Coordinates of C-alpha atoms in Angstrom, one line a residue:
X60 CA 123.9 139.6 57.4
X61 CA 127.1 142.1 57.4
X62 CA 124.9 144.8 55.7
X63 CA 126.5 147.7 57.7
X64 CA 130.3 146.5 58.1
X65 CA 132.6 149.2 56.7
X66 CA 135.1 146.9 56.1
X67 CA 132.9 145.1 53.4
X68 CA 132.1 148.2 51.5
X69 CA 132.6 147.7 47.8
X70 CA 133.1 144.1 47.9
X71 CA 130.7 141.4 46.5
X72 CA 130.2 139.2 49.6
X73 CA 128.1 136.3 50.1
X74 CA 126.9 134.0 53.0
X75 CA 127.6 130.3 51.9
X76 CA 127.2 126.8 53.0
X77 CA 126.1 125.2 56.0
X78 CA 124.8 128.8 57.7
X79 CA 122.6 129.1 54.7
X80 CA 121.8 125.5 54.6
X81 CA 120.7 125.2 58.4
X82 CA 119.1 128.7 58.3
X83 CA 116.7 127.1 55.3
X84 CA 116.4 124.0 57.5
X85 CA 115.1 126.1 60.6
X86 CA 118.4 124.6 62.5
X87 CA 120.4 126.4 64.9
X88 CA 123.5 127.7 62.7
X89 CA 127.3 127.3 63.7
X90 CA 130.3 129.1 62.2
X91 CA 129.2 131.4 59.2
X92 CA 131.5 131.2 56.0
X93 CA 131.7 134.0 53.5
X94 CA 132.9 134.0 49.8
X95 CA 134.3 137.3 48.2
X96 CA 133.8 137.6 44.3
X97 CA 135.9 139.8 42.2
X98 CA 138.4 140.5 44.7
X99 CA 142.1 139.7 45.2
X100 CA 144.4 139.0 48.3
X101 CA 146.1 142.2 48.6
X102 CA 142.7 144.1 48.7
X103 CA 141.6 142.1 51.8
X104 CA 144.9 142.5 53.5
X105 CA 144.9 146.4 52.9
X106 CA 141.4 146.1 54.5
X107 CA 142.9 144.4 58.0
X108 CA 141.9 140.8 57.0
X109 CA 144.2 138.1 58.1
X110 CA 145.3 135.4 56.1
X111 CA 144.9 131.7 56.9
X112 CA 145.2 128.6 54.8
X113 CA 148.1 127.5 52.8
X114 CA 146.4 125.6 49.7
X115 CA 144.1 128.8 48.7
X116 CA 143.6 132.2 50.3
X117 CA 141.4 132.3 53.3
X118 CA 140.9 135.5 55.1
X119 CA 139.9 136.0 59.0
X120 CA 137.8 139.2 59.8
X121 CA 139.8 141.3 62.0
X122 CA 136.9 141.8 64.1
X123 CA 134.5 138.8 63.9
X124 CA 137.1 136.3 62.9
X125 CA 134.7 134.8 60.7
X126 CA 136.2 133.1 57.6
X127 CA 136.2 135.0 54.1
X128 CA 137.4 132.9 51.1
X129 CA 138.0 134.1 47.7
X130 CA 136.2 132.8 44.9
X131 CA 137.9 130.1 43.4
X132 CA 137.7 127.1 41.0
X133 CA 139.3 123.7 41.5
X134 CA 141.0 121.5 38.7
X135 CA 141.9 117.7 39.3
X136 CA 145.9 117.3 39.0
X137 CA 146.3 113.9 40.5
X138 CA 144.8 111.1 43.0
X139 CA 143.5 111.6 46.4
X140 CA 142.1 115.0 47.7
X141 CA 145.3 116.8 47.6
X142 CA 145.9 116.6 44.0
X143 CA 144.1 120.1 42.9
X144 CA 145.1 123.1 41.0
X145 CA 143.4 126.0 42.5
X146 CA 142.7 129.4 40.6
X147 CA 141.6 132.5 42.7
X148 CA 141.4 134.9 39.5
X149 CA 139.0 137.8 40.2
X150 CA 137.0 136.8 36.8
X151 CA 135.6 133.6 39.1
X152 CA 132.1 134.2 39.2
X153 CA 130.0 133.0 42.4
X154 CA 128.3 130.5 40.2
X155 CA 131.7 129.0 39.2
X156 CA 132.5 129.0 43.1
X157 CA 129.2 127.1 44.0
X158 CA 129.8 124.4 41.1
X159 CA 133.2 123.2 42.8
X160 CA 131.0 122.4 45.9
X161 CA 130.0 118.9 47.1
X162 CA 126.0 118.6 47.5
X163 CA 123.5 120.9 46.1
X164 CA 122.3 121.7 49.5
X165 CA 125.4 123.3 50.3
X166 CA 125.9 125.2 47.3
X167 CA 123.4 128.1 48.1
X168 CA 124.6 131.5 48.8
X169 CA 123.0 134.4 50.5
X170 CA 123.7 138.1 49.5
X171 CA 123.9 140.9 52.1
X172 CA 120.3 141.8 51.3
X173 CA 119.2 138.3 51.9
X174 CA 118.4 137.1 48.7
X175 CA 119.5 133.5 47.5
X176 CA 121.5 132.5 44.7
X177 CA 120.6 129.0 44.1
X178 CA 121.9 127.8 40.4
X179 CA 122.1 124.0 41.2
X180 CA 118.7 123.3 42.8
X181 CA 119.6 123.0 46.7
X182 CA 116.4 124.6 47.8
X183 CA 114.5 121.9 46.0
X184 CA 116.6 119.4 47.1
X185 CA 116.3 120.8 50.8
X186 CA 112.5 120.5 50.6
X187 CA 112.7 117.0 48.8
X188 CA 115.1 115.7 51.5
X189 CA 117.4 114.5 49.0
X190 CA 121.5 114.4 49.3
X191 CA 122.8 115.3 45.9
X192 CA 126.2 115.9 44.3
X193 CA 126.4 119.1 42.5
X194 CA 128.4 118.0 39.3
X195 CA 130.5 115.3 38.0
X196 CA 133.4 117.4 39.6
X197 CA 132.4 115.8 43.0
X198 CA 134.3 112.4 41.7
X199 CA 137.3 114.1 41.8
X200 CA 137.8 114.7 45.7
X201 CA 137.3 111.3 47.7
X202 CA 137.0 113.3 51.0
X203 CA 133.7 114.0 49.7
X204 CA 132.4 110.4 50.2
X205 CA 133.3 110.7 53.8
X206 CA 131.1 114.1 54.0
X207 CA 128.2 112.6 52.3
X208 CA 128.4 109.8 54.7
X209 CA 128.6 112.4 57.8
X210 CA 125.8 114.5 56.5
X211 CA 123.7 111.2 56.3
X212 CA 124.3 110.7 59.7
X213 CA 123.5 114.2 60.5
X214 CA 120.0 114.7 58.5
X215 CA 118.6 111.3 57.9
X216 CA 116.5 111.6 61.2
X217 CA 115.0 114.5 59.0
X218 CA 114.3 112.3 56.4
X219 CA 117.0 112.9 53.9
X220 CA 118.1 110.0 51.7
X221 CA 120.9 109.8 49.1
X222 CA 120.1 110.3 45.6
X223 CA 120.6 107.2 43.8
X224 CA 122.8 109.0 41.0
X225 CA 125.2 110.2 43.8
X226 CA 125.4 106.9 45.3
X227 CA 126.6 105.5 41.8
X228 CA 129.1 107.8 41.6
X229 CA 130.5 107.2 45.1
X230 CA 130.7 103.6 43.8
X231 CA 132.7 104.7 40.6
X232 CA 135.0 106.2 42.9
X233 CA 135.8 103.5 45.1
X234 CA 136.1 101.3 42.4
X235 CA 138.6 103.6 40.7
X236 CA 140.9 103.4 44.0
X237 CA 140.3 107.0 45.0
X238 CA 139.4 106.4 48.6
X239 CA 142.8 104.2 49.0
X240 CA 144.4 107.8 48.6
X241 CA 143.0 109.3 51.4
X242 CA 145.2 110.2 54.6
X243 CA 144.4 108.5 58.0
X244 CA 144.2 112.0 59.6
X245 CA 141.4 113.2 57.4
X246 CA 139.4 109.7 57.4
X247 CA 139.7 109.7 61.3
X248 CA 138.3 113.3 61.3
X249 CA 135.3 112.6 59.4
X250 CA 134.5 109.3 61.4
X251 CA 134.8 111.1 64.6
X252 CA 132.3 113.7 63.4
X253 CA 130.0 111.3 62.1
X254 CA 130.0 109.4 65.2
X255 CA 128.9 112.3 67.2
X256 CA 125.8 112.9 64.8
X257 CA 122.2 112.1 65.6
X258 CA 122.4 108.8 63.4
X259 CA 125.7 107.5 63.3
X260 CA 124.5 104.1 61.6
X261 CA 123.5 106.2 58.6
X262 CA 127.1 107.0 58.3
X263 CA 127.8 103.0 58.2
X264 CA 125.0 102.4 55.8
X265 CA 126.1 104.9 53.3
X266 CA 130.0 103.8 53.4
X267 CA 129.1 100.1 53.1
X268 CA 126.4 101.0 50.2
X269 CA 129.2 102.6 48.2
X270 CA 131.9 100.0 49.0
X271 CA 134.1 102.3 51.1
X272 CA 133.7 100.7 54.2
X273 CA 135.5 97.5 53.0
X274 CA 138.3 99.9 52.1
X275 CA 138.6 102.0 55.3
X276 CA 137.2 99.8 57.7
X277 CA 137.2 96.4 56.7
X278 CA 137.1 94.8 60.2
X279 CA 133.8 96.4 60.4
X280 CA 132.6 95.3 57.3
X281 CA 133.4 91.7 58.0
X282 CA 130.8 91.6 60.5
X283 CA 127.9 91.6 58.0
X284 CA 126.7 88.3 57.4
X285 CA 128.0 87.0 60.6
X286 CA 125.1 85.0 62.4
X287 CA 124.6 85.2 66.1
X288 CA 122.6 83.1 68.5
X289 CA 118.8 84.3 67.8
X290 CA 117.7 84.1 71.3
X291 CA 120.5 86.9 72.4
X292 CA 120.3 88.6 68.8
X293 CA 117.1 88.6 67.2
X294 CA 118.6 90.7 64.2
X295 CA 121.0 87.8 64.0
X296 CA 123.5 89.5 61.7
X297 CA 126.5 91.3 63.8
X298 CA 126.7 94.0 61.1
X299 CA 123.0 94.8 61.9
X300 CA 123.5 94.7 65.6
X301 CA 126.4 97.2 65.1
X302 CA 123.8 99.6 63.4
X303 CA 121.5 99.2 66.0
X304 CA 124.0 99.7 68.6
X305 CA 125.2 103.1 67.0
X306 CA 121.4 104.3 66.8
X307 CA 121.2 103.1 70.7
X308 CA 124.6 105.4 71.4
X309 CA 123.0 108.5 69.7
X310 CA 119.8 108.0 71.7
X311 CA 121.8 107.5 75.1
X312 CA 124.7 109.5 74.5
X313 CA 124.1 112.0 72.1
X314 CA 127.4 113.7 70.5
X315 CA 129.8 111.0 72.6
X316 CA 132.1 110.3 69.6
X317 CA 134.2 108.3 72.1
X318 CA 131.4 105.9 73.5
X319 CA 130.2 105.6 69.8
X320 CA 133.6 104.7 69.0
X321 CA 133.8 101.8 71.1
X322 CA 130.6 100.7 70.5
X323 CA 131.3 100.6 66.7
X324 CA 134.2 98.4 67.4
X325 CA 133.0 96.2 70.5
X326 CA 132.2 93.2 68.6
X327 CA 135.0 93.0 66.0
X328 CA 136.1 89.4 67.4
X329 CA 133.0 88.0 66.1
X330 CA 134.2 88.3 62.6
X331 CA 137.2 86.3 63.5
X332 CA 135.0 83.4 65.0
X333 CA 135.6 80.1 62.8
X334 CA 132.5 79.7 60.9
X335 CA 131.9 76.2 62.0
X336 CA 131.4 77.7 65.4
X337 CA 128.5 80.1 64.5
X338 CA 126.3 81.1 65.8
X339 CA 128.1 81.0 69.0
X340 CA 131.1 83.3 69.6
X341 CA 133.0 82.0 72.3
X342 CA 136.2 84.4 73.5
X343 CA 135.1 86.9 70.9
X344 CA 135.9 89.5 73.4
X345 CA 139.6 88.8 73.4
X346 CA 139.6 88.1 69.7
X347 CA 138.7 91.5 69.0
X348 CA 141.4 93.5 70.8
X349 CA 143.8 92.9 67.9
X350 CA 141.6 94.3 65.0
X351 CA 140.7 97.3 67.4
X352 CA 144.4 98.1 67.9
X353 CA 144.8 97.6 64.3
X354 CA 142.1 99.9 63.2
X355 CA 143.5 102.5 65.8
X356 CA 146.9 102.6 64.7
X357 CA 145.8 102.7 60.7
X358 CA 143.8 105.7 61.3
X359 CA 146.1 107.3 64.0
X360 CA 143.4 107.2 66.5
X361 CA 143.7 109.4 69.7
X362 CA 144.7 107.3 72.7
X363 CA 141.7 107.8 74.9
X364 CA 139.4 106.6 71.9
X365 CA 141.5 103.5 71.5
X366 CA 141.8 102.6 75.1
X367 CA 138.0 102.8 75.9
X368 CA 137.2 100.8 72.8
X369 CA 140.1 98.0 74.0
X370 CA 138.8 98.0 77.5
X371 CA 134.8 97.9 76.4
X372 CA 135.5 95.1 74.0
X373 CA 137.8 93.1 76.6
X374 CA 134.9 93.6 79.4
X375 CA 131.5 93.9 78.0
X376 CA 130.5 90.3 78.6
X377 CA 132.0 90.4 82.0
X378 CA 129.8 93.8 82.8
X379 CA 126.6 91.8 81.3
X380 CA 127.0 89.2 84.1
X381 CA 128.2 91.5 86.8
X382 CA 125.5 90.8 89.0
X383 CA 126.7 87.5 89.0
X384 CA 130.3 87.8 89.8
X385 CA 132.3 87.4 93.0
X386 CA 133.5 90.6 94.6
X387 CA 137.0 89.4 94.0
X388 CA 136.4 89.3 90.2
X389 CA 134.7 92.5 90.2
X390 CA 137.9 94.3 91.7
X391 CA 139.9 92.2 89.5
X392 CA 138.0 93.9 86.4
X393 CA 138.3 97.4 88.0
X394 CA 141.8 97.2 88.4
X395 CA 142.4 95.6 84.6
X396 CA 140.4 99.1 83.5
X397 CA 142.6 101.4 85.7
X398 CA 139.6 102.7 87.4
X399 CA 141.5 103.7 90.5
X400 CA 143.1 106.4 88.2
X401 CA 140.6 106.9 85.5
X402 CA 137.3 106.4 87.5
X403 CA 135.6 108.0 84.3
X404 CA 136.3 105.5 82.0
X405 CA 134.1 103.0 84.1
X406 CA 131.1 105.2 83.6
X407 CA 131.9 105.1 79.7
X408 CA 132.4 101.2 79.6
X409 CA 129.1 101.0 81.5
X410 CA 127.5 102.8 78.7
X411 CA 129.3 100.9 75.9
X412 CA 127.9 97.7 77.6
X413 CA 124.3 99.3 78.0
X414 CA 124.2 100.4 74.5
X415 CA 125.2 96.9 73.4
X416 CA 122.2 95.3 75.3
X417 CA 119.6 97.8 74.1
X418 CA 121.1 97.4 70.5
X419 CA 119.1 94.3 69.8
X420 CA 115.5 93.6 67.8
X421 CA 113.1 94.2 70.7
X422 CA 115.8 95.1 73.4
X423 CA 115.5 98.8 73.1
X424 CA 113.9 99.6 76.0
X425 CA 114.8 96.8 78.2
X426 CA 116.4 97.9 81.7
X427 CA 119.9 97.3 82.0
X428 CA 120.6 97.6 86.0
X429 CA 124.4 96.5 85.5
X430 CA 125.7 100.0 84.3
X431 CA 124.8 101.4 87.7
X432 CA 125.9 97.9 89.6
X433 CA 129.2 98.7 88.3
X434 CA 129.2 102.3 89.5
X435 CA 127.9 101.2 92.8
X436 CA 131.0 98.6 93.1
X437 CA 133.5 101.2 91.6
X438 CA 132.3 103.9 94.5
X439 CA 132.4 101.4 97.2
X440 CA 136.2 100.1 96.3
X441 CA 137.1 104.1 95.7
X442 CA 136.3 104.8 99.6
X443 CA 139.2 102.2 100.6
X444 CA 142.0 104.7 101.3
X445 CA 145.4 103.6 102.3
X446 CA 145.5 106.2 105.2
X447 CA 142.7 104.2 106.8
X448 CA 144.2 101.2 106.9
X449 CA 146.9 99.8 109.4
X450 CA 150.0 99.1 106.5
X451 CA 152.7 99.8 109.3
X452 CA 154.0 96.4 109.4
X453 CA 153.8 96.0 105.4
X454 CA 156.2 96.7 102.5
X455 CA 156.2 96.6 98.9
X456 CA 153.7 94.4 97.2
X457 CA 152.1 93.6 100.4
X458 CA 150.8 97.0 100.7
X459 CA 149.2 96.7 97.4
X460 CA 147.8 93.4 98.4
X461 CA 146.0 94.5 101.7
X462 CA 144.5 97.5 99.3
X463 CA 143.2 94.9 97.1
X464 CA 141.4 92.6 99.9
X465 CA 140.0 95.6 101.5
X466 CA 138.8 97.0 98.1
X467 CA 137.2 93.4 97.6
X468 CA 135.8 93.7 101.1
X469 CA 134.3 97.1 100.6
X470 CA 132.5 95.7 97.0
X471 CA 131.1 92.4 99.1
X472 CA 129.9 94.7 101.9
X473 CA 128.1 97.6 99.6
X474 CA 126.5 94.6 97.5
X475 CA 125.2 92.8 100.2
X476 CA 123.8 96.4 101.6
X477 CA 122.4 97.0 98.4
X478 CA 120.6 93.8 98.1
X479 CA 119.6 93.5 102.0
X480 CA 121.5 90.8 103.0
X481 CA 124.7 89.8 105.1
X482 CA 127.9 89.8 103.4
X483 CA 129.1 86.4 102.5
X484 CA 132.1 85.2 104.4
X485 CA 133.9 83.9 100.8
X486 CA 137.5 84.0 101.0
X487 CA 139.6 86.9 99.4
X488 CA 142.4 85.5 97.6

């Protein structure tokens, strides 16, 4: 605590939110947030704090850079999460400030002597491993639906579950149309953070349970109930397969939101398979590209996330059969993915494919050699350099064609070496 900081002398200052919660859980804390009770902006400015934030007074400590917010209340004044009137009068109490927070486990404060202030039972809910809303005011801010889903993704591995009354309130909010007023940037921000948590599949389950998934990601919601071939997918349901894949993504690529996003969307094309073709999903890797682009446009997803998702969707079946493909086809796959300029992308695609294979009932621990085979082929092709080839008699497109043939030959030789056999004499065309 900041017990000896002269800048805080005479102020009622409390540590709040995640720092208190994580300390009680025995987890390493991140940023510390503070609330100041009974003061005004002019007083903090006089002490040298720097103001930030346009919606309500938040100040940065001039030495530590930590955030100090004046205690406040919020009153609903419109739809969505921006429709609030904020009151930062010095008469606002700590208990009133804690009342406006989302979950009881986030509504615990600690004074400068280390004493806890817990008017809403947050400590008890931490011990019981329950995510529970603080008050009915929770229903006024649709962002809290996303935050609860993200907290589920973070804490479900510790045994946390969602309180029935909180789930019911979230359903009411969705039915009232509150989530329809969320701005794309905020949806993406929370989704990206949730995908990087320890159990991203829990985020999906919470959003689906309250009906928000159908509003925010209808393309993913549409996967539930879609049948797959049981010999390849013992879990049968394509939505359940997506959840299993997200669990494997967190296992093999922890905190990698980009890979997890591609995993989330890799099978969207299965929802577009005509029902009479179930449980087969021929061309689902091609059908899935359009809905991925729709999701990314709607949520304003960054380009690098979108590109990986599109390439992984289009190529994941090819990577699954990479050991059966001809060198010429492997070179074409690498070229489609722009592997020569973005080689790191191929490693990410390989992980998406391995996670897809492992995200099946009973397949969690099955080996997947094709991810390393993909890297092996890429490295062989990368060793081909124009300066090492005789291109003196070639011009224009012929130079590119010569490079392509040399890469195919390098892939063929590399695979043959790895398999301990002589390179085949199949034509390079």
